[in-house]
Amino acid sequence: MNRDRITAANPMLGALLAVVLLPCCVKQGDYEILQTENQQLQARIDQLNRELQQKQAELGATQRQLLQTHETQAELQKTRGLLIEAQAEIEALRTEFAKFRTQRRNAMIGKKYPVLNLANGKVLHEAQITTISADEISIRHDSGFLKVAMADTNEDLRWEACYDPQEAKDAARAKLLAEARALEINRGAPAPPAAPVLSMANASLNAATVLRSQLAAQRKQLNDAYQALRSKNPAAFRGVEWSPSSPEASPLLNTLSGSRAVLGLSRLQEMRDAIIATLRRLRDVDPSAR
C-alpha cells in the first residue's frame, strides 16, 4: 500500500523504485541472462564506436588526399599554362631570329672582298657574293663564278650568315627532295604524295640516283677538260698523276701553284669544287656513297 501511495504521489520516484526493486522481482536466471545480453550489447556498441572512429579517420585522410589532389591538379594546370606561354615566346623568338637571319644574309649579297680565303684552301680575288642560302653561297671572282657550301667558306662568313649546320642539312635535304619530285614529273611519273612519311624513302632514293648521275657527268666533264688542257701543253703535264675514276682527288688540283694557274687549272679546280659539293649532298642521302 505504501508503495502504491509513493508511486501515485511521485511517478518518477516510483519508476526509480521499480528499477531498484527489479532484481528482486526477476528470477535469478533471467537476471543473469539479461546481464549477459547487456554486456554483449555494450561490447557491440564499443566495437561500433571504434569502427566509427576508424571510418572517420579514413574519411579525414581521404578528404585530405582529395584536397591535395585538387591542389596538384591546380598546380599542374598552372604549369601547363606557363608551358604554353613559354612555347609561344620561343616561337616568337624563332620567328624574330629567322627575320634577323634573313636580313643579315640579304645584306651580304653584293658585298665585295679584294681577297677571300676559303676554308677549303681556295683563294678568290676580287670576289663578290651574288647569292646566299642556308647551305651554300655563290661568289663571282676574277676567274669566273663559284658555288661553295657554307661549311667550306670561312669562320667570318659563317658567323655573318648565321650559319647553322642543322638548318643547312635540312635545306640540302629539302632541295634534294624537290629535285627528285621534279625528275619524277619530267619522266611522266606521278609526283610523290604530299605526306613525307610514306614518300621519304623513295624520294631519298630518287635524289641519290639524280646525284649519282650528276656526279658521273661532272667527273666526265672534269676528265675531258683535263685531257683537253693537257693536249695543248703536254710538257707541262708530263709525269702528272691523275685519277680518272676520282679526278677531284688528283694531287694536281690540290697542290696548285700560281704559275700553273695561268695554264687554266683554276677552271679545273672549280669543277673539282662542284664535284665535292655534289658528293657532300649525296652523302647526306647515302652515307656510303663515294
mmCIF file of C-alpha atoms in Angstrom:
data_model
loop_
_atom_site.group_PDB
_atom_site.id
_atom_site.type_symbol
_atom_site.label_atom_id
_atom_site.label_comp_id
_atom_site.label_asym_id
_atom_site.label_seq_id
_atom_site.Cartn_x
_atom_site.Cartn_y
_atom_site.Cartn_z
ATOM 1 C CA MET A 1 0.000 0.000 0.000
ATOM 2 C CA ASN A 2 2.763 2.341 0.866
ATOM 3 C CA ARG A 3 4.479 1.634 -2.471
ATOM 4 C CA ASP A 4 1.295 2.418 -4.324
ATOM 5 C CA ARG A 5 0.956 5.689 -2.417
ATOM 6 C CA ILE A 6 4.569 6.662 -3.237
ATOM 7 C CA THR A 7 4.071 5.820 -6.873
ATOM 8 C CA ALA A 8 0.896 7.779 -7.106
ATOM 9 C CA ALA A 9 2.467 10.760 -5.373
ATOM 10 C CA ASN A 10 5.703 10.819 -7.411
ATOM 11 C CA PRO A 11 5.717 8.810 -10.655
ATOM 12 C CA MET A 12 9.463 9.384 -11.245
ATOM 13 C CA LEU A 13 10.336 8.140 -7.811
ATOM 14 C CA GLY A 14 8.102 5.198 -8.449
ATOM 15 C CA ALA A 15 9.943 4.321 -11.654
ATOM 16 C CA LEU A 16 13.261 4.521 -9.882
ATOM 17 C CA LEU A 17 11.951 2.332 -7.149
ATOM 18 C CA ALA A 18 10.796 -0.170 -9.743
ATOM 19 C CA VAL A 19 14.315 -0.343 -11.239
ATOM 20 C CA VAL A 20 15.855 -0.786 -7.825
ATOM 21 C CA LEU A 21 13.395 -3.474 -6.920
ATOM 22 C CA LEU A 22 13.573 -5.120 -10.386
ATOM 23 C CA PRO A 23 16.250 -7.650 -9.421
ATOM 24 C CA CYS A 24 14.155 -8.622 -6.541
ATOM 25 C CA CYS A 25 11.177 -9.209 -8.828
ATOM 26 C CA VAL A 26 13.085 -11.054 -11.604
ATOM 27 C CA LYS A 27 14.240 -14.589 -11.284
ATOM 28 C CA GLN A 28 17.962 -15.089 -10.754
ATOM 29 C CA GLY A 29 18.422 -16.985 -14.061
ATOM 30 C CA ASP A 30 16.591 -14.376 -16.093
ATOM 31 C CA TYR A 31 18.593 -11.591 -14.487
ATOM 32 C CA GLU A 32 21.880 -13.238 -15.384
ATOM 33 C CA ILE A 33 20.706 -13.679 -18.972
ATOM 34 C CA LEU A 34 19.776 -10.002 -19.125
ATOM 35 C CA GLN A 35 23.139 -9.039 -17.675
ATOM 36 C CA THR A 36 24.966 -11.132 -20.281
ATOM 37 C CA GLU A 37 22.929 -9.695 -23.119
ATOM 38 C CA ASN A 38 23.568 -6.209 -21.735
ATOM 39 C CA GLN A 39 27.345 -6.845 -21.645
ATOM 40 C CA GLN A 40 27.280 -8.227 -25.185
ATOM 41 C CA LEU A 41 25.278 -5.251 -26.352
ATOM 42 C CA GLN A 42 27.706 -2.869 -24.639
ATOM 43 C CA ALA A 43 30.666 -4.675 -26.268
ATOM 44 C CA ARG A 44 28.984 -4.372 -29.654
ATOM 45 C CA ILE A 45 28.390 -0.668 -29.057
ATOM 46 C CA ASP A 46 32.051 -0.212 -28.120
ATOM 47 C CA GLN A 47 33.141 -2.080 -31.273
ATOM 48 C CA LEU A 48 30.851 0.030 -33.439
ATOM 49 C CA ASN A 49 32.245 3.168 -31.813
ATOM 50 C CA ARG A 50 35.779 2.039 -32.620
ATOM 51 C CA GLU A 51 34.782 1.233 -36.202
ATOM 52 C CA LEU A 52 33.090 4.612 -36.473
ATOM 53 C CA GLN A 53 36.220 6.373 -35.248
ATOM 54 C CA GLN A 54 38.323 4.395 -37.740
ATOM 55 C CA LYS A 55 35.967 5.260 -40.588
ATOM 56 C CA GLN A 56 36.043 8.907 -39.571
ATOM 57 C CA ALA A 57 39.849 8.816 -39.576
ATOM 58 C CA GLU A 58 39.859 7.155 -43.006
ATOM 59 C CA LEU A 59 37.359 9.720 -44.264
ATOM 60 C CA GLY A 60 39.565 12.531 -42.974
ATOM 61 C CA ALA A 61 42.602 11.037 -44.728
ATOM 62 C CA THR A 62 40.624 10.631 -47.938
ATOM 63 C CA GLN A 63 39.420 14.215 -47.746
ATOM 64 C CA ARG A 64 42.994 15.412 -47.226
ATOM 65 C CA GLN A 65 44.165 13.337 -50.189
ATOM 66 C CA LEU A 66 41.321 14.683 -52.284
ATOM 67 C CA LEU A 67 42.234 18.222 -51.299
ATOM 68 C CA GLN A 68 45.875 17.518 -52.126
ATOM 69 C CA THR A 69 44.780 16.083 -55.483
ATOM 70 C CA HIS A 70 42.794 19.213 -56.245
ATOM 71 C CA GLU A 71 45.799 21.335 -55.326
ATOM 72 C CA THR A 72 48.057 19.176 -57.503
ATOM 73 C CA GLN A 73 45.641 19.456 -60.414
ATOM 74 C CA ALA A 74 45.506 23.219 -59.986
ATOM 75 C CA GLU A 75 49.321 23.381 -59.905
ATOM 76 C CA LEU A 76 49.516 21.156 -62.962
ATOM 77 C CA GLN A 77 47.058 23.369 -64.818
ATOM 78 C CA LYS A 78 49.106 26.405 -63.865
ATOM 79 C CA THR A 79 52.293 24.705 -65.102
ATOM 80 C CA ARG A 80 50.606 23.840 -68.383
ATOM 81 C CA GLY A 81 49.631 27.466 -68.815
ATOM 82 C CA LEU A 82 53.212 28.568 -68.171
ATOM 83 C CA LEU A 83 54.458 25.968 -70.656
ATOM 84 C CA ILE A 84 52.086 27.236 -73.339
ATOM 85 C CA GLU A 85 53.256 30.788 -72.694
ATOM 86 C CA ALA A 86 56.908 29.680 -72.879
ATOM 87 C CA GLN A 87 56.281 27.842 -76.143
ATOM 88 C CA ALA A 88 54.621 30.932 -77.585
ATOM 89 C CA GLU A 89 57.588 33.047 -76.514
ATOM 90 C CA ILE A 90 60.037 30.564 -78.059
ATOM 91 C CA GLU A 91 58.082 30.547 -81.317
ATOM 92 C CA ALA A 92 58.064 34.347 -81.352
ATOM 93 C CA LEU A 93 61.825 34.366 -80.761
ATOM 94 C CA ARG A 94 62.340 31.860 -83.563
ATOM 95 C CA THR A 95 60.307 33.995 -85.925
ATOM 96 C CA GLU A 96 62.225 37.095 -84.905
ATOM 97 C CA PHE A 97 65.562 35.319 -85.319
ATOM 98 C CA ALA A 98 64.569 33.981 -88.749
ATOM 99 C CA LYS A 99 63.728 37.536 -89.807
ATOM 100 C CA PHE A 100 67.035 38.792 -88.404
ATOM 101 C CA ARG A 101 68.962 35.991 -90.166
ATOM 102 C CA THR A 102 67.277 36.757 -93.490
ATOM 103 C CA GLN A 103 68.164 40.429 -93.142
ATOM 104 C CA ARG A 104 71.783 39.536 -92.378
ATOM 105 C CA ARG A 105 72.050 37.280 -95.419
ATOM 106 C CA ASN A 106 70.364 39.779 -97.731
ATOM 107 C CA ALA A 107 72.803 42.430 -96.567
ATOM 108 C CA MET A 108 75.698 40.162 -97.570
ATOM 109 C CA ILE A 109 74.585 39.986 -101.215
ATOM 110 C CA GLY A 110 76.756 42.286 -103.314
ATOM 111 C CA LYS A 111 79.452 42.517 -100.674
ATOM 112 C CA LYS A 112 82.946 42.624 -102.189
ATOM 113 C CA TYR A 113 86.242 41.206 -100.974
ATOM 114 C CA PRO A 114 89.573 42.077 -102.597
ATOM 115 C CA VAL A 115 90.881 38.699 -101.382
ATOM 116 C CA LEU A 116 88.662 35.986 -99.968
ATOM 117 C CA ASN A 117 90.258 32.941 -98.337
ATOM 118 C CA LEU A 118 88.017 29.889 -98.073
ATOM 119 C CA ALA A 119 88.348 27.057 -95.589
ATOM 120 C CA ASN A 120 88.885 24.553 -98.415
ATOM 121 C CA GLY A 121 92.094 26.364 -99.384
ATOM 122 C CA LYS A 122 90.651 28.285 -102.308
ATOM 123 C CA VAL A 123 91.788 31.907 -102.599
ATOM 124 C CA LEU A 124 89.475 34.199 -104.567
ATOM 125 C CA HIS A 125 90.471 37.621 -105.859
ATOM 126 C CA GLU A 126 88.009 40.444 -106.484
ATOM 127 C CA ALA A 127 85.267 38.288 -105.001
ATOM 128 C CA GLN A 128 81.648 39.375 -104.727
ATOM 129 C CA ILE A 129 78.760 37.486 -103.145
ATOM 130 C CA THR A 130 75.860 37.039 -105.574
ATOM 131 C CA THR A 131 73.511 34.703 -103.715
ATOM 132 C CA ILE A 132 73.436 33.085 -100.313
ATOM 133 C CA SER A 133 71.279 30.423 -98.686
ATOM 134 C CA ALA A 134 71.335 28.191 -95.639
ATOM 135 C CA ASP A 135 73.655 25.603 -97.212
ATOM 136 C CA GLU A 136 75.668 27.351 -99.931
ATOM 137 C CA ILE A 137 76.944 30.660 -101.243
ATOM 138 C CA SER A 138 77.579 31.852 -104.805
ATOM 139 C CA ILE A 139 80.622 34.038 -105.466
ATOM 140 C CA ARG A 140 81.771 35.864 -108.573
ATOM 141 C CA HIS A 141 85.537 36.410 -108.768
ATOM 142 C CA ASP A 142 88.222 37.407 -111.249
ATOM 143 C CA SER A 143 88.436 33.888 -112.707
ATOM 144 C CA GLY A 144 84.754 33.115 -113.001
ATOM 145 C CA PHE A 145 81.872 32.016 -110.841
ATOM 146 C CA LEU A 146 81.870 29.607 -107.891
ATOM 147 C CA LYS A 147 79.327 27.932 -105.623
ATOM 148 C CA VAL A 148 80.638 26.897 -102.234
ATOM 149 C CA ALA A 149 78.988 25.030 -99.378
ATOM 150 C CA MET A 150 78.616 27.317 -96.379
ATOM 151 C CA ALA A 151 80.567 24.806 -94.317
ATOM 152 C CA ASP A 152 83.563 25.310 -96.654
ATOM 153 C CA THR A 153 83.624 29.131 -96.645
ATOM 154 C CA ASN A 154 85.352 30.567 -93.587
ATOM 155 C CA GLU A 155 84.547 31.411 -89.985
ATOM 156 C CA ASP A 156 83.765 35.083 -90.660
ATOM 157 C CA LEU A 157 81.318 34.328 -93.479
ATOM 158 C CA ARG A 158 79.612 31.586 -91.477
ATOM 159 C CA TRP A 159 79.213 33.922 -88.499
ATOM 160 C CA GLU A 160 77.917 36.776 -90.633
ATOM 161 C CA ALA A 161 75.415 34.469 -92.360
ATOM 162 C CA CYS A 162 74.250 32.946 -89.011
ATOM 163 C CA TYR A 163 75.291 29.529 -90.283
ATOM 164 C CA ASP A 164 73.511 26.591 -88.645
ATOM 165 C CA PRO A 165 74.678 23.074 -89.642
ATOM 166 C CA GLN A 166 71.260 21.566 -88.934
ATOM 167 C CA GLU A 167 69.498 24.241 -90.978
ATOM 168 C CA ALA A 168 71.957 23.652 -93.814
ATOM 169 C CA LYS A 169 71.359 19.902 -93.673
ATOM 170 C CA ASP A 170 67.587 20.362 -93.698
ATOM 171 C CA ALA A 171 67.823 22.811 -96.610
ATOM 172 C CA ALA A 172 70.014 20.410 -98.597
ATOM 173 C CA ARG A 173 67.586 17.553 -97.973
ATOM 174 C CA ALA A 174 64.600 19.676 -98.999
ATOM 175 C CA LYS A 175 66.428 20.657 -102.177
ATOM 176 C CA LEU A 176 67.174 17.015 -102.984
ATOM 177 C CA LEU A 177 63.561 16.026 -102.456
ATOM 178 C CA ALA A 178 62.402 18.864 -104.703
ATOM 179 C CA GLU A 179 64.819 17.741 -107.415
ATOM 180 C CA ALA A 180 63.596 14.173 -107.070
ATOM 181 C CA ARG A 181 59.974 15.269 -107.423
ATOM 182 C CA ALA A 182 60.873 17.367 -110.457
ATOM 183 C CA LEU A 183 62.644 14.374 -112.006
ATOM 184 C CA GLU A 184 59.596 12.181 -111.442
ATOM 185 C CA ILE A 185 57.355 14.777 -113.083
ATOM 186 C CA ASN A 186 59.699 15.211 -116.053
ATOM 187 C CA ARG A 187 59.727 11.460 -116.583
ATOM 188 C CA GLY A 188 55.951 11.435 -116.682
ATOM 189 C CA ALA A 189 55.599 9.537 -113.413
ATOM 190 C CA PRO A 190 53.088 10.733 -110.803
ATOM 191 C CA ALA A 191 54.523 13.138 -108.269
ATOM 192 C CA PRO A 192 55.251 11.686 -104.833
ATOM 193 C CA PRO A 193 52.452 12.089 -102.282
ATOM 194 C CA ALA A 194 52.459 15.231 -100.222
ATOM 195 C CA ALA A 195 52.835 13.338 -96.950
ATOM 196 C CA PRO A 196 56.587 12.881 -96.400
ATOM 197 C CA VAL A 197 56.244 9.921 -94.054
ATOM 198 C CA LEU A 198 55.469 7.466 -96.834
ATOM 199 C CA SER A 199 57.493 9.132 -99.598
ATOM 200 C CA MET A 200 60.719 9.933 -97.750
ATOM 201 C CA ALA A 201 62.482 6.651 -98.542
ATOM 202 C CA ASN A 202 61.559 6.724 -102.241
ATOM 203 C CA ALA A 203 62.365 10.413 -102.522
ATOM 204 C CA SER A 204 65.762 9.913 -100.902
ATOM 205 C CA LEU A 205 66.454 7.016 -103.258
ATOM 206 C CA ASN A 206 65.464 9.110 -106.274
ATOM 207 C CA ALA A 207 67.577 12.008 -105.004
ATOM 208 C CA ALA A 208 70.572 9.704 -104.645
ATOM 209 C CA THR A 209 70.048 8.489 -108.224
ATOM 210 C CA VAL A 210 69.917 12.063 -109.501
ATOM 211 C CA LEU A 211 73.068 12.998 -107.610
ATOM 212 C CA ARG A 212 74.962 9.919 -108.820
ATOM 213 C CA SER A 213 74.100 10.787 -112.405
ATOM 214 C CA GLN A 214 75.145 14.378 -111.791
ATOM 215 C CA LEU A 215 78.380 13.211 -110.164
ATOM 216 C CA ALA A 216 79.242 10.955 -113.105
ATOM 217 C CA ALA A 217 78.594 13.797 -115.548
ATOM 218 C CA GLN A 218 80.735 16.202 -113.524
ATOM 219 C CA ARG A 219 83.627 13.739 -113.317
ATOM 220 C CA LYS A 220 83.436 13.124 -117.069
ATOM 221 C CA GLN A 221 83.429 16.859 -117.689
ATOM 222 C CA LEU A 222 86.472 17.306 -115.455
ATOM 223 C CA ASN A 223 88.319 14.439 -117.153
ATOM 224 C CA ASP A 224 87.528 15.864 -120.603
ATOM 225 C CA ALA A 225 88.663 19.352 -119.570
ATOM 226 C CA TYR A 226 91.891 17.936 -118.155
ATOM 227 C CA GLN A 227 92.620 15.954 -121.300
ATOM 228 C CA ALA A 228 91.920 18.996 -123.466
ATOM 229 C CA LEU A 229 94.222 21.153 -121.366
ATOM 230 C CA ARG A 230 96.924 18.514 -121.366
ATOM 231 C CA SER A 231 96.771 18.120 -125.131
ATOM 232 C CA LYS A 232 97.514 21.828 -125.512
ATOM 233 C CA ASN A 233 100.654 21.651 -123.408
ATOM 234 C CA PRO A 234 101.876 18.049 -122.948
ATOM 235 C CA ALA A 235 105.213 19.115 -121.498
ATOM 236 C CA ALA A 236 103.582 20.944 -118.592
ATOM 237 C CA PHE A 237 101.681 17.830 -117.584
ATOM 238 C CA ARG A 238 104.442 15.267 -118.053
ATOM 239 C CA GLY A 239 104.618 12.980 -115.036
ATOM 240 C CA VAL A 240 101.428 14.422 -113.502
ATOM 241 C CA GLU A 241 99.367 11.913 -111.503
ATOM 242 C CA TRP A 242 95.699 11.863 -112.491
ATOM 243 C CA SER A 243 92.837 9.665 -111.263
ATOM 244 C CA PRO A 244 90.064 9.343 -113.900
ATOM 245 C CA SER A 245 87.733 7.491 -111.507
ATOM 246 C CA SER A 246 88.013 10.223 -108.855
ATOM 247 C CA PRO A 247 89.542 13.189 -110.668
ATOM 248 C CA GLU A 248 88.583 15.579 -107.868
ATOM 249 C CA ALA A 249 91.119 13.795 -105.621
ATOM 250 C CA SER A 250 94.017 14.151 -108.085
ATOM 251 C CA PRO A 251 97.064 15.786 -106.438
ATOM 252 C CA LEU A 252 97.320 18.241 -109.302
ATOM 253 C CA LEU A 253 94.130 20.016 -108.221
ATOM 254 C CA ASN A 254 95.108 20.094 -104.573
ATOM 255 C CA THR A 255 98.639 21.484 -104.998
ATOM 256 C CA LEU A 256 98.112 24.338 -107.431
ATOM 257 C CA SER A 257 100.844 26.895 -107.800
ATOM 258 C CA GLY A 258 100.482 30.389 -109.175
ATOM 259 C CA SER A 259 102.315 29.550 -112.411
ATOM 260 C CA ARG A 260 100.159 26.544 -113.114
ATOM 261 C CA ALA A 261 97.002 28.573 -112.519
ATOM 262 C CA VAL A 262 97.898 30.597 -115.573
ATOM 263 C CA LEU A 263 97.618 27.413 -117.636
ATOM 264 C CA GLY A 264 93.901 27.239 -116.913
ATOM 265 C CA LEU A 265 93.919 24.896 -113.944
ATOM 266 C CA SER A 266 91.711 27.275 -111.960
ATOM 267 C CA ARG A 267 88.813 26.137 -114.138
ATOM 268 C CA LEU A 268 89.601 22.517 -113.300
ATOM 269 C CA GLN A 269 89.663 23.404 -109.632
ATOM 270 C CA GLU A 270 86.216 24.965 -109.873
ATOM 271 C CA MET A 271 84.970 21.729 -111.433
ATOM 272 C CA ARG A 272 86.597 19.846 -108.561
ATOM 273 C CA ASP A 273 84.795 22.059 -106.018
ATOM 274 C CA ALA A 274 81.466 21.374 -107.758
ATOM 275 C CA ILE A 275 82.129 17.625 -107.578
ATOM 276 C CA ILE A 276 82.975 17.834 -103.881
ATOM 277 C CA ALA A 277 79.756 19.756 -103.239
ATOM 278 C CA THR A 278 77.755 17.089 -105.100
ATOM 279 C CA LEU A 279 79.494 14.342 -103.121
ATOM 280 C CA ARG A 280 78.610 16.065 -99.868
ATOM 281 C CA ARG A 281 74.956 16.305 -100.853
ATOM 282 C CA LEU A 282 74.969 12.676 -101.968
ATOM 283 C CA ARG A 283 76.452 11.528 -98.644
ATOM 284 C CA ASP A 284 73.696 13.363 -96.802
ATOM 285 C CA VAL A 285 71.291 10.988 -98.548
ATOM 286 C CA ASP A 286 73.530 7.922 -98.782
ATOM 287 C CA PRO A 287 76.452 7.957 -96.294
ATOM 288 C CA SER A 288 78.103 5.026 -98.100
ATOM 289 C CA ALA A 289 78.452 6.974 -101.375
ATOM 290 C CA ARG A 290 81.948 7.607 -102.763
#
